[in-house]
CSV table of C-alpha atoms and ligand atoms in Angstrom, one decimal:
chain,number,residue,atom,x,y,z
A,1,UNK,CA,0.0,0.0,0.0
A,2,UNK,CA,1.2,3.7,-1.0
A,3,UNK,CA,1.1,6.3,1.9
A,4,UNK,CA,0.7,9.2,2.4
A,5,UNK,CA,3.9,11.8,2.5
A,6,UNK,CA,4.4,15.3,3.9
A,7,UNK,CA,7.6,16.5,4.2
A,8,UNK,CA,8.8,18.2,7.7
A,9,UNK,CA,9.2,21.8,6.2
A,10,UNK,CA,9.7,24.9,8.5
A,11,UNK,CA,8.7,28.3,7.1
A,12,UNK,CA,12.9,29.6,6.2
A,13,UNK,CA,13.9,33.2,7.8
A,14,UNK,CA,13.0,34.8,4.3
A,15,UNK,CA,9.6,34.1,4.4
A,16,UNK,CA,9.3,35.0,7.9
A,17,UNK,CA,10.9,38.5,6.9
A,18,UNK,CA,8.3,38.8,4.1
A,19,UNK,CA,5.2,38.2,6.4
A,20,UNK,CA,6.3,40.8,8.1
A,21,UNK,CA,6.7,43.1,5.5
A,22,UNK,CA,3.4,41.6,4.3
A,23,UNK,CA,1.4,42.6,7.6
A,24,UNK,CA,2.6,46.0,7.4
A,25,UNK,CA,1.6,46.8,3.7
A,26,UNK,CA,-1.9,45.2,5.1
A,27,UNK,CA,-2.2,47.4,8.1
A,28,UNK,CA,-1.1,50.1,6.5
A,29,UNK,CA,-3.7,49.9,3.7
A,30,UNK,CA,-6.6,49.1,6.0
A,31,UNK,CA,-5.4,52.9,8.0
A,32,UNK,CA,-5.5,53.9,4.7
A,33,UNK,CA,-9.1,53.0,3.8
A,34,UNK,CA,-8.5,51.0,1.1
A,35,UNK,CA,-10.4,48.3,2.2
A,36,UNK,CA,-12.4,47.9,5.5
A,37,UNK,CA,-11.6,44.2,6.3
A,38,UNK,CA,-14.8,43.4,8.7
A,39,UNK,CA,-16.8,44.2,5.6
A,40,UNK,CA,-14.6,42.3,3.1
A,41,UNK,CA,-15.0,39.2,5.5
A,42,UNK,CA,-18.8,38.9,4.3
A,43,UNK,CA,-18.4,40.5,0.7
A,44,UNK,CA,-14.8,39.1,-0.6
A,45,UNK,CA,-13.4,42.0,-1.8
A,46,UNK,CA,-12.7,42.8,-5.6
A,47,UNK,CA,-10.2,45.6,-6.2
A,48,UNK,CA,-8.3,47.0,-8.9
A,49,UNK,CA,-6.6,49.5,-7.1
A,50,UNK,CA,-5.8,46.9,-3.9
A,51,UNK,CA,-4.5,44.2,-7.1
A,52,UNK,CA,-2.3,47.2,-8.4
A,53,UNK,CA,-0.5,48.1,-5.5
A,54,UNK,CA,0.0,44.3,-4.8
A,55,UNK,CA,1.4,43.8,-8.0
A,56,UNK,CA,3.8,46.6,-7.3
A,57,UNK,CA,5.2,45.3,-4.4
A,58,UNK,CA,6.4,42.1,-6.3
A,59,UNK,CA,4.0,39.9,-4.2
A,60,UNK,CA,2.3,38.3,-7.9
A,61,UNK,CA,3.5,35.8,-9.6
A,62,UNK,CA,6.0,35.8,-6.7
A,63,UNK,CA,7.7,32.0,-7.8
A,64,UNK,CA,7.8,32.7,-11.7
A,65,UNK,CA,10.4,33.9,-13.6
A,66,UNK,CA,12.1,37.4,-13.8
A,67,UNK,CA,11.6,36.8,-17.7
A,68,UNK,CA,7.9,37.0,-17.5
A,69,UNK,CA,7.3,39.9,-14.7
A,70,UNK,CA,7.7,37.1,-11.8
A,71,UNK,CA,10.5,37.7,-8.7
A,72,UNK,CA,11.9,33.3,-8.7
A,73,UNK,CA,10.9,33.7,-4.9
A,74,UNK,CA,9.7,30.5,-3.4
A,75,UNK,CA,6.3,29.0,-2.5
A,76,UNK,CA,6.5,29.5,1.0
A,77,UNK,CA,7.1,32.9,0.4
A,78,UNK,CA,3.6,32.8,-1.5
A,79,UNK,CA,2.3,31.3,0.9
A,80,UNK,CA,2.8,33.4,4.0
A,81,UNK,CA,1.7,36.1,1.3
A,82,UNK,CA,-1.5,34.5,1.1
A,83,UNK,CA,-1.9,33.4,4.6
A,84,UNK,CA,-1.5,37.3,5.8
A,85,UNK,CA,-4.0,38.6,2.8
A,86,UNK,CA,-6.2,35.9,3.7
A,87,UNK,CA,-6.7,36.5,7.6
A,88,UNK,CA,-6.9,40.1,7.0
A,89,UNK,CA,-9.9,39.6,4.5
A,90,UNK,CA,-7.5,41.8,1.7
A,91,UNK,CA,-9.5,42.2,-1.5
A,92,UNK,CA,-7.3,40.2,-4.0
A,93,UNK,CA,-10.0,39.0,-6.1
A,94,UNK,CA,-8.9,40.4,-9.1
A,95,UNK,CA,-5.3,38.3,-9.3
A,96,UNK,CA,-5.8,35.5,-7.3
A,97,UNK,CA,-7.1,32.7,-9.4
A,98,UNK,CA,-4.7,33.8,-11.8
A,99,UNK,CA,-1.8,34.2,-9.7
A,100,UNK,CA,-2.6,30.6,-8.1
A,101,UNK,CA,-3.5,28.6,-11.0
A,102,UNK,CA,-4.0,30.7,-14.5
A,103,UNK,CA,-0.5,32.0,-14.4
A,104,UNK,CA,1.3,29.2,-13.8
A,105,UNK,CA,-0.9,27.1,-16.4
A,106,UNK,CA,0.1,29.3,-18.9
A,107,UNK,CA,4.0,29.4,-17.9
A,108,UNK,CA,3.9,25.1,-18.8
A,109,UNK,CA,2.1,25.0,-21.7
A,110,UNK,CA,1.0,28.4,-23.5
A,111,UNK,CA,3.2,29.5,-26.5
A,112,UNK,CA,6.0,32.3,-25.7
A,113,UNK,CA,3.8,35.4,-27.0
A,114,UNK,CA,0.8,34.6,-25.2
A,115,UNK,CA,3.2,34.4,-21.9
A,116,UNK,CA,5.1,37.5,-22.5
A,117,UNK,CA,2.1,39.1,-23.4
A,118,UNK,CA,-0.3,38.0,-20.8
A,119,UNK,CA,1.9,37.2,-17.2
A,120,UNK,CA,3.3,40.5,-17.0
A,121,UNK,CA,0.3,41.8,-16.8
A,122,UNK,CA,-0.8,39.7,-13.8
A,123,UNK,CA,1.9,40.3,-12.1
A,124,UNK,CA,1.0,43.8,-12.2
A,125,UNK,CA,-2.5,43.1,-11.0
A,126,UNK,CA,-4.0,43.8,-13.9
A,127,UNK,CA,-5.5,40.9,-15.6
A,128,UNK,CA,-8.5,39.0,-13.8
A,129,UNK,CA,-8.8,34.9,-15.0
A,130,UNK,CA,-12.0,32.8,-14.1
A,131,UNK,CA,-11.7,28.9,-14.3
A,132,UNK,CA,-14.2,26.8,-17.2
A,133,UNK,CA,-14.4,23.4,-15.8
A,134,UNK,CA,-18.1,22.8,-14.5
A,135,UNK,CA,-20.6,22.6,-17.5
A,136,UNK,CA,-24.5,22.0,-16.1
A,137,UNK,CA,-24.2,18.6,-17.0
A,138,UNK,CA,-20.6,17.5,-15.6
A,139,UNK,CA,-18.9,18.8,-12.4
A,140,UNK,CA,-17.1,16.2,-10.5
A,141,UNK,CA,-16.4,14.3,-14.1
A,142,UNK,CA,-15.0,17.0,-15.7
A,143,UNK,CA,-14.1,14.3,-18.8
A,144,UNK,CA,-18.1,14.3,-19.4
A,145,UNK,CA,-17.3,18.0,-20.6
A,146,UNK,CA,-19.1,18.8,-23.9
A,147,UNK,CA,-18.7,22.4,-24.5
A,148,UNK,CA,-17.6,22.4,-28.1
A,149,UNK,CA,-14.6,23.8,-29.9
A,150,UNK,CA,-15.1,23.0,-33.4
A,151,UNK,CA,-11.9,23.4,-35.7
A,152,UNK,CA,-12.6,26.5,-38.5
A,153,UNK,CA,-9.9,28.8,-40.5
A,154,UNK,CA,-7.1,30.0,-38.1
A,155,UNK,CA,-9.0,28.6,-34.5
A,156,UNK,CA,-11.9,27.2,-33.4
A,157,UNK,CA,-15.5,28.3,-32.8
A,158,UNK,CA,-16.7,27.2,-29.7
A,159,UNK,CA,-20.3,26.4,-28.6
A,160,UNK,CA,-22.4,25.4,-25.5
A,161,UNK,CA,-22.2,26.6,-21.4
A,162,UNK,CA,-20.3,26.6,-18.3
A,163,UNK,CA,-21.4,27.0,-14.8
A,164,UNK,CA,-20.2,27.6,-11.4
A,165,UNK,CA,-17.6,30.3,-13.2
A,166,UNK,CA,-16.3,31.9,-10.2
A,167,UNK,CA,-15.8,35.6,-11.2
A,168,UNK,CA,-16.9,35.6,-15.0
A,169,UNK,CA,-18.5,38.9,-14.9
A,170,UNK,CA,-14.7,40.7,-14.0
A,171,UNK,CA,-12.6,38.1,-15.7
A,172,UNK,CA,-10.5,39.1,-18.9
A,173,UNK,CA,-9.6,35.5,-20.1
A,174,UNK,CA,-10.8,32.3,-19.2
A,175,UNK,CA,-8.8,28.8,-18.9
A,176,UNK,CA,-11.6,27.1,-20.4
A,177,UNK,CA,-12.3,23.0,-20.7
A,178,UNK,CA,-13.4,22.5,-24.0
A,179,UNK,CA,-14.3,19.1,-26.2
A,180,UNK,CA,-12.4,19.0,-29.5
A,181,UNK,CA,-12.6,15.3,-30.3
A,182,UNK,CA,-14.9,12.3,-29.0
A,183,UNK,CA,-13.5,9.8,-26.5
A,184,UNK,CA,-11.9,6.8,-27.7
A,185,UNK,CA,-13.0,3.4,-26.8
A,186,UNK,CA,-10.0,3.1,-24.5
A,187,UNK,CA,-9.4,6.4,-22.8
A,188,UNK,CA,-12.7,7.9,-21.8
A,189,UNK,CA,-11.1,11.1,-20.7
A,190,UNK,CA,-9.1,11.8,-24.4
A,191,UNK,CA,-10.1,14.8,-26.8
A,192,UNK,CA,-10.4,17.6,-24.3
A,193,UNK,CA,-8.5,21.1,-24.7
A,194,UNK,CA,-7.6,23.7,-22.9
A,195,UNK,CA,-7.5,26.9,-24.0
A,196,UNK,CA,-7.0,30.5,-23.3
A,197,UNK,CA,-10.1,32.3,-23.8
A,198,UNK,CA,-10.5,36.1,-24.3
A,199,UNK,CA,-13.8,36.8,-22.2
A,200,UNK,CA,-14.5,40.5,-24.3
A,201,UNK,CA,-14.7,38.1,-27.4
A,202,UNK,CA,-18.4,38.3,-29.7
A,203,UNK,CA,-20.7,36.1,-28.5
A,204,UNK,CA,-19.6,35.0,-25.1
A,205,UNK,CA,-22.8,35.9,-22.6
A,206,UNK,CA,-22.2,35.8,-18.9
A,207,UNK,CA,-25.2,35.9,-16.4
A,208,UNK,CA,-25.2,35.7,-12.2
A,209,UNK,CA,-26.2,33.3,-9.9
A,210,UNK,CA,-26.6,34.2,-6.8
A,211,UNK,CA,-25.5,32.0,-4.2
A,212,UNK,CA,-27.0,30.5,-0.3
A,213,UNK,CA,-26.0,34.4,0.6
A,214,UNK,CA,-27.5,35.9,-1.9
A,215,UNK,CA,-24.1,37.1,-3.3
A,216,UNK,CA,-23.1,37.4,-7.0
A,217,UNK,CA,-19.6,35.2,-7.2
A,218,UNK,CA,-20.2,32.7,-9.7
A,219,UNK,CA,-21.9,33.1,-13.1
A,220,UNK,CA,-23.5,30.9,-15.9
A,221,UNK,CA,-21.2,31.4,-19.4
A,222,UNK,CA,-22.8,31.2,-22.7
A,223,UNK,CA,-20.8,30.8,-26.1
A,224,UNK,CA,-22.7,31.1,-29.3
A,225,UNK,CA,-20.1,30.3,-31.5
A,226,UNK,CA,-16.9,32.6,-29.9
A,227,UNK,CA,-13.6,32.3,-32.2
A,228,UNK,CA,-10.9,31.4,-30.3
A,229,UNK,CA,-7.3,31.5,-32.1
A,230,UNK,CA,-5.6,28.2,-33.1
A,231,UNK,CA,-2.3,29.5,-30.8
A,232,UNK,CA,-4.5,29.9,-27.9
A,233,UNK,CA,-5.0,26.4,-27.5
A,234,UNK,CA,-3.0,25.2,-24.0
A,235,UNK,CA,-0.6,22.2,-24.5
A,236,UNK,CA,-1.6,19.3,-27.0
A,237,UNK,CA,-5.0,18.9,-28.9
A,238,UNK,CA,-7.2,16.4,-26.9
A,239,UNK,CA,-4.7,16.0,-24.1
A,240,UNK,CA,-6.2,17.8,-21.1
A,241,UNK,CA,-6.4,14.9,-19.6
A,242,UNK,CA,-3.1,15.0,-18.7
A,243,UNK,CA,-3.1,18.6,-17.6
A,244,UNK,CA,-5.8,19.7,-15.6
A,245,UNK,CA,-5.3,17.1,-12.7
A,246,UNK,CA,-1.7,19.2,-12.3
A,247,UNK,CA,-3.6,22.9,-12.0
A,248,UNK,CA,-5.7,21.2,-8.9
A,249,UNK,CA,-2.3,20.9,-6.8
A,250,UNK,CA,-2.0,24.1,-7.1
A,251,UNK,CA,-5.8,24.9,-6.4
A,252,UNK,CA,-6.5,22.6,-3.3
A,253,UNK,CA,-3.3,23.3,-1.1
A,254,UNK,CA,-3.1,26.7,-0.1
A,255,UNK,CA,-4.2,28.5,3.5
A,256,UNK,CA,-7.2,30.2,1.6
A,257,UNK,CA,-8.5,26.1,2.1
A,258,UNK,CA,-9.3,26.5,5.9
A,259,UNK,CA,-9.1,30.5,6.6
A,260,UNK,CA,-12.0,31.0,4.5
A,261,UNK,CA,-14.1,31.9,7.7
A,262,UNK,CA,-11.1,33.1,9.9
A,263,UNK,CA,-12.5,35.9,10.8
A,264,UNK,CA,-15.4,33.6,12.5
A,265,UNK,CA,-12.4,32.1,14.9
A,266,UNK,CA,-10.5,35.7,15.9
A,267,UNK,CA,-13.8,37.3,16.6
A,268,UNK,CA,-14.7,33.9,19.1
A,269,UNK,CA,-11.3,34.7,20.4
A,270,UNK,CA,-12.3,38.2,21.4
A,271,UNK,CA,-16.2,37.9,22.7
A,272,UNK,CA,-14.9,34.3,25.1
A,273,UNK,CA,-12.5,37.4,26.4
A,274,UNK,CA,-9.1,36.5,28.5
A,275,UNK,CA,-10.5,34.7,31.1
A,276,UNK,CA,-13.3,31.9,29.1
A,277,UNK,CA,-14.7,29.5,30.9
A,278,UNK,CA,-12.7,25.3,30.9
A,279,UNK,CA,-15.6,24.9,27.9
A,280,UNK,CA,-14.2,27.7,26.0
A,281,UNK,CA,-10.7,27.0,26.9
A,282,UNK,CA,-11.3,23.1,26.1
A,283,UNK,CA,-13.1,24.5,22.4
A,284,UNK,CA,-10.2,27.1,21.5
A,285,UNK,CA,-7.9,24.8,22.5
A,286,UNK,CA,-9.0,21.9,19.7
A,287,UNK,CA,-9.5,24.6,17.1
A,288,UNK,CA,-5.7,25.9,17.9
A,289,UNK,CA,-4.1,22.7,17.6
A,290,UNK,CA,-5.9,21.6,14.7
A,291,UNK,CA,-5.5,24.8,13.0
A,292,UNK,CA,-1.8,24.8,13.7
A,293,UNK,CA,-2.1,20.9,12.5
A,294,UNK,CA,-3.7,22.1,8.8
A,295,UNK,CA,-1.2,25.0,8.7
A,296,UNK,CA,1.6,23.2,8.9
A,297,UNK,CA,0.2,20.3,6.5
A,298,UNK,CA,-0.4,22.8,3.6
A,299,UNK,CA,3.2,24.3,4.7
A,300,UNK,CA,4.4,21.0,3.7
A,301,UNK,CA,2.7,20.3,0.5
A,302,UNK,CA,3.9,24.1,-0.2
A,303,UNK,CA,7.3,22.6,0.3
A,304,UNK,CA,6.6,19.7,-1.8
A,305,UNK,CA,5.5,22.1,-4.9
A,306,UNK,CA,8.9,24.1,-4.4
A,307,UNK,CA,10.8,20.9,-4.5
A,308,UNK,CA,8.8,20.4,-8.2
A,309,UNK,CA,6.7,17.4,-6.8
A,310,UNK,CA,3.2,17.4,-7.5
A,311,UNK,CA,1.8,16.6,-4.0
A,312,UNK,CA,-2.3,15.8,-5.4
A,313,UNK,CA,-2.9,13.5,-2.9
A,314,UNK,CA,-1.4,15.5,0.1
A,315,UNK,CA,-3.1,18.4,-1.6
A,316,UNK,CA,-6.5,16.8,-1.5
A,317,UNK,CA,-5.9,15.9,2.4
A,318,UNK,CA,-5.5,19.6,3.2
A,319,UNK,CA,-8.4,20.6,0.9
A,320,UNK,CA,-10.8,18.0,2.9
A,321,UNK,CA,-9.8,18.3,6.6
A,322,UNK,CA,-9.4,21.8,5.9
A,323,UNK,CA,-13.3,21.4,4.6
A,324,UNK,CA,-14.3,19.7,7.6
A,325,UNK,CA,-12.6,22.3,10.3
A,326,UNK,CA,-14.4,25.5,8.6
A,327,UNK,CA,-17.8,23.4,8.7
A,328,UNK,CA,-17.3,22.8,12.2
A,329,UNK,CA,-16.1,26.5,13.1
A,330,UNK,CA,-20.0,27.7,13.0
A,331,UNK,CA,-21.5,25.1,15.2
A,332,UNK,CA,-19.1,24.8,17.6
A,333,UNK,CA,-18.6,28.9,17.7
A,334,UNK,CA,-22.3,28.9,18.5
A,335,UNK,CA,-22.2,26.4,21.1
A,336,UNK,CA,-19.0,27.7,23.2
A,337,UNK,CA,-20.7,31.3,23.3
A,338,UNK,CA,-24.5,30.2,24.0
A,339,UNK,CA,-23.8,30.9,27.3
A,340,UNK,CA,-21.8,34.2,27.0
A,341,UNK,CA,-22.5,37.0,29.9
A,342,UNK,CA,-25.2,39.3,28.6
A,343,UNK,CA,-23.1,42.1,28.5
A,344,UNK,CA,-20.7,41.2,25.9
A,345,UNK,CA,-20.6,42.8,23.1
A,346,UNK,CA,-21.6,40.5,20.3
A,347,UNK,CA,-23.2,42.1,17.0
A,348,UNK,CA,-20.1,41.6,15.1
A,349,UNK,CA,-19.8,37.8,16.3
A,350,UNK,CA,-23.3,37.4,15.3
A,351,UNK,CA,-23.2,38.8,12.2
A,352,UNK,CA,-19.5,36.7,10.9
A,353,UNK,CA,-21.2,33.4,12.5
A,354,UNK,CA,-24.7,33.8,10.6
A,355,UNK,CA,-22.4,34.8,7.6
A,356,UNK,CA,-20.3,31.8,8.3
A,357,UNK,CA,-23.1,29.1,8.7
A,358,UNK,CA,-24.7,30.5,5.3
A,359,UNK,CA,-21.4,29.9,3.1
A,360,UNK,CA,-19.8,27.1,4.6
A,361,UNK,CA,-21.8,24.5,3.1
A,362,UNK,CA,-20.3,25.4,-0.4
A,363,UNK,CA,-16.9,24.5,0.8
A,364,UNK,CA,-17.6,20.5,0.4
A,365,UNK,CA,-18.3,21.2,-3.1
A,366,UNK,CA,-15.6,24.0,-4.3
A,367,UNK,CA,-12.5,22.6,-5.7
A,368,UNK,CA,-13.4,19.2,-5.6
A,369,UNK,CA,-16.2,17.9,-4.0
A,370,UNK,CA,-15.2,15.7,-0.4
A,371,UNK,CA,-16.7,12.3,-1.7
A,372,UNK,CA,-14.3,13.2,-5.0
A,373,UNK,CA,-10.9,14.4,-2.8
A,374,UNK,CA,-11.5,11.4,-0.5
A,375,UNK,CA,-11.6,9.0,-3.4
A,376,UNK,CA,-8.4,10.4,-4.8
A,377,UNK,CA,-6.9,9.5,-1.5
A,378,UNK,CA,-8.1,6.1,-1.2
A,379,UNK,CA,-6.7,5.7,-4.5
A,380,UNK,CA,-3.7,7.7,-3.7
A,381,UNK,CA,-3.2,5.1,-1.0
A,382,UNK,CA,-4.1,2.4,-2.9
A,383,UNK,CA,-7.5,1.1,-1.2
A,384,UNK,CA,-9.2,1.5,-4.4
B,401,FAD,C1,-18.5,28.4,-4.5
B,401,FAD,C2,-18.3,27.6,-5.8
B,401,FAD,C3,-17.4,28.1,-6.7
B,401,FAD,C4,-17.2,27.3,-7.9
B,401,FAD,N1,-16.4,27.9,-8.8
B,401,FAD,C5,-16.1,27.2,-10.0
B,401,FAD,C6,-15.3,27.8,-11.0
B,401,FAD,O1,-14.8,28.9,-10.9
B,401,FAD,N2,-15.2,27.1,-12.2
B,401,FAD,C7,-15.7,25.8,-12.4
B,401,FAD,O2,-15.5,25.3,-13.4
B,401,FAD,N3,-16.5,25.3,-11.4
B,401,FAD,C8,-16.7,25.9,-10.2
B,401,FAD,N4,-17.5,25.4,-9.3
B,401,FAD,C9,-18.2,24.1,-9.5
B,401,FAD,C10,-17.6,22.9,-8.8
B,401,FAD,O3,-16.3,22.6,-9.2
B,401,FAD,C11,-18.6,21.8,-9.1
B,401,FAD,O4,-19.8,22.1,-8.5
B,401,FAD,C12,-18.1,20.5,-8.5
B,401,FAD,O5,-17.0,20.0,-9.2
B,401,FAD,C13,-19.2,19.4,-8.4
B,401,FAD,O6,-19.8,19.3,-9.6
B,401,FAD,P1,-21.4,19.2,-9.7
B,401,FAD,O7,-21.9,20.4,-9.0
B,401,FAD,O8,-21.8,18.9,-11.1
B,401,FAD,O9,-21.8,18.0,-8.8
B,401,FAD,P2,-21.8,16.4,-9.2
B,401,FAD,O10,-20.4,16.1,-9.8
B,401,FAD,O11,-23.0,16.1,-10.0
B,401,FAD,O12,-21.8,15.7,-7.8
B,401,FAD,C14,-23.1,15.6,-7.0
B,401,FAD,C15,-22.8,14.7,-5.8
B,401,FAD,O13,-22.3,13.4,-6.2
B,401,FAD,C16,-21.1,13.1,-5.6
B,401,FAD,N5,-20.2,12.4,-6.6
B,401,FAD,C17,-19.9,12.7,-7.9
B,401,FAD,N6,-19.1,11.9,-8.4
B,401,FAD,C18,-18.7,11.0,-7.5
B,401,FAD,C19,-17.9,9.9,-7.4
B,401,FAD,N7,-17.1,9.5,-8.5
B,401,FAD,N8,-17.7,9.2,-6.2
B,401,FAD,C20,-18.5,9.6,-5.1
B,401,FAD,N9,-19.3,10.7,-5.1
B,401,FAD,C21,-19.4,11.3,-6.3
B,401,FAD,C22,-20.4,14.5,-5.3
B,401,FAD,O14,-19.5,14.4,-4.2
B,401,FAD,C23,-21.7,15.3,-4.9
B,401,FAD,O15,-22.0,15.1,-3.6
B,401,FAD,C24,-17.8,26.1,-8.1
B,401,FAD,C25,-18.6,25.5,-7.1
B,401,FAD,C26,-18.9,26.3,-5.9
B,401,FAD,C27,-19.8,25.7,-4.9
């Protein structure tokens, strides 16, 4: 039987020195008014200006190369990046899919002028990048995909709708799933593409759905025929099979996978005050030590993609207990304060745990769905 391997990786002096330097930019930015982070806990925050000044600093496309706009820093130095912008509720909306997962898609396997022309840009903060996996009829099996991209003069025309596309209605490309060939009788999941897809292209129609909070995050994304160019096709014709399962590393093993609802946790902190009863010391306790548990976990699988292993099993372990502690949070932040002295002040609490119990349900389905990531690990470990 495989197992399961994380290697013992401490966060190095450098990234330590960047966190710091990372916390001040933040605090100085929330002095500043450019973002009010109790608000951008329960509206994620989208914000060109916020991206820009990001970008400036170096802190996108921190681990890419110098060629392309990136700094050839590390991926713990991303990640303590992430994990400060995270807790602080930072608006990065605008460059975070693509600096996580878009960016470094297009550094393996798009064509040298699309990556001069496009990373540079997001490592400014200037270029926004939704994902085109999910169609209405295939989520978890992404190889049922069946939006069409039809070979014509110089590209392809592409036809048919995605759903679930996370911030469609700001994006400026999307890394879209698309069918160019049918499946052969021996590899179910051959004649997918990926491709780079220019969202301000004719005939590409993007409309909200609102979600449990009645936010606007994801969209449903109509093409009627939308010319894509032949060179924006990513890697090999029909082999996406062999490339999308490396872009969820990167999208299941980062800090954002259990700080989603941090803000829940400090603000328990606060109203259970410095002296909490042995139940809220006994509850703060657990969630400390398994926080500290997942951090150092996805510190390690961070360590693992630095080291150019592709940790999708370890990744998917972090992504699911990571899943499981945020669901928790809610429940068990309502029951350690039920009995709270009146005079506490609480509105804030009460307003991050409602928000919290409304979203969290979501998070067994985004980026993989639990019964999914768990049957990559059994398989993984070689149960199944
Ligand atoms: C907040 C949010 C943001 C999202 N953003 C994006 C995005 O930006 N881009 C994008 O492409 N998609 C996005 N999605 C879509 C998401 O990736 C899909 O919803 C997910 O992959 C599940 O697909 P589905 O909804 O079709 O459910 P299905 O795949 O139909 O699954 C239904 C149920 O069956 C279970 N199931 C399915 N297959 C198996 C199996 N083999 N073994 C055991 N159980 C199984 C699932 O676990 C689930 O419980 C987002 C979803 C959410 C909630």
């Amino acid at each position: 039987m495989s197992s399961l391997h994380l290697d013992q990786i401490r966060l190095p002096a450098e990234a330590q020195r960047l966190r710091a330097e990372a916390r001040e930019f933040v605090q100085g930015e929330i002095a500043a008014g450019t973002f009010d982070p109790h608000r951008c806990a329960m509206h994620p925050g989208f914000s060109p200006a916020f991206s820009r000044k990001v970008g400036a600093r170096g802190w996108i496309g921190l681990t890419w190369p110098k060629q392309y706009g990136g700094h050839e820093r590390t991926f713990l130095e991303r990640y303590v990046v992430t994990e400060e912008f995270r807790v602080a509720n930072a608006p990065v909306g605008l460059h975070f899919t693509a600096d996580r997962q878009s960016g470094p898609m297009l550094l393996k396997y798009a064509n040298e002028r699309i990556k001069s022309d496009v990373l540079p840009r997001i490592t400014r903060g200037e270029c926004c990048f939704c994902i085109g996996m999910s169609e209405p009829d295939s989520g978890s099996d992404l190889f049922a995909a069946n939006v069409r991209a039809t070979a014509c003069e110089g590209g392809f025309k592409v036809r048919g709708t995605k759903v679930w596309t996370t911030g469609a209605h700001h994006a400026d490309y999307m890394i879209g799933l698309f069918r160019t060939s049918a499946p052969t009788p021996d590899n179910r999941r051959h004649g997918l593409t990926q491709f780079l897809v220019d969202m301000k292209s004719p005939g590409i129609a993007v409309s909200p759905i609102a979600n449990l909070a009645g936010q606007h995050e994801f969209n449903e994304v109509v093409f009627d025929d939308v010319f894509v160019p032949r060179d924006h096709a990513l890697g090999d014709l029909d082999m996406a099979w062999k490339q999308a399962t490396s872009e969820l590393a990167f999208e299941r093993s980062g800090p954002e996978r259990f700080l989603e609802t941090s803000y829940l946790f400090f603000e328990l902190v606060r109203v259970l005050g410095t002296q909490p009863d042995v139940r809220g010391l006994e509850g703060i306790g657990r969630l400390v030590a398994q926080l500290h548990t997942l951090r150092r976990m996805s510190i390690s699988v961070n360590g693992m993609l630095q080291a150019g292993k592709e940790p999708i099993v370890e990744g998917s372990v972090v992504k699911d207990l990571g899943t499981v502690w945020q669901q928790q949070l809610p429940h068990l932040a309502r029951d350690l304060t039920a009995f709270l002295d009146p005079a506490t002040d609480r509105q804030r609490f009460d307003e991050f745990l409602a928000h919290a119990m409304t979203i969290v349900p979501k998070l067994t389905i985004q980026g993989g769905t639990t019964e999914v990531l768990r049957g990559i690990i059994a398989r993984g470990l070689g149960l199944r």
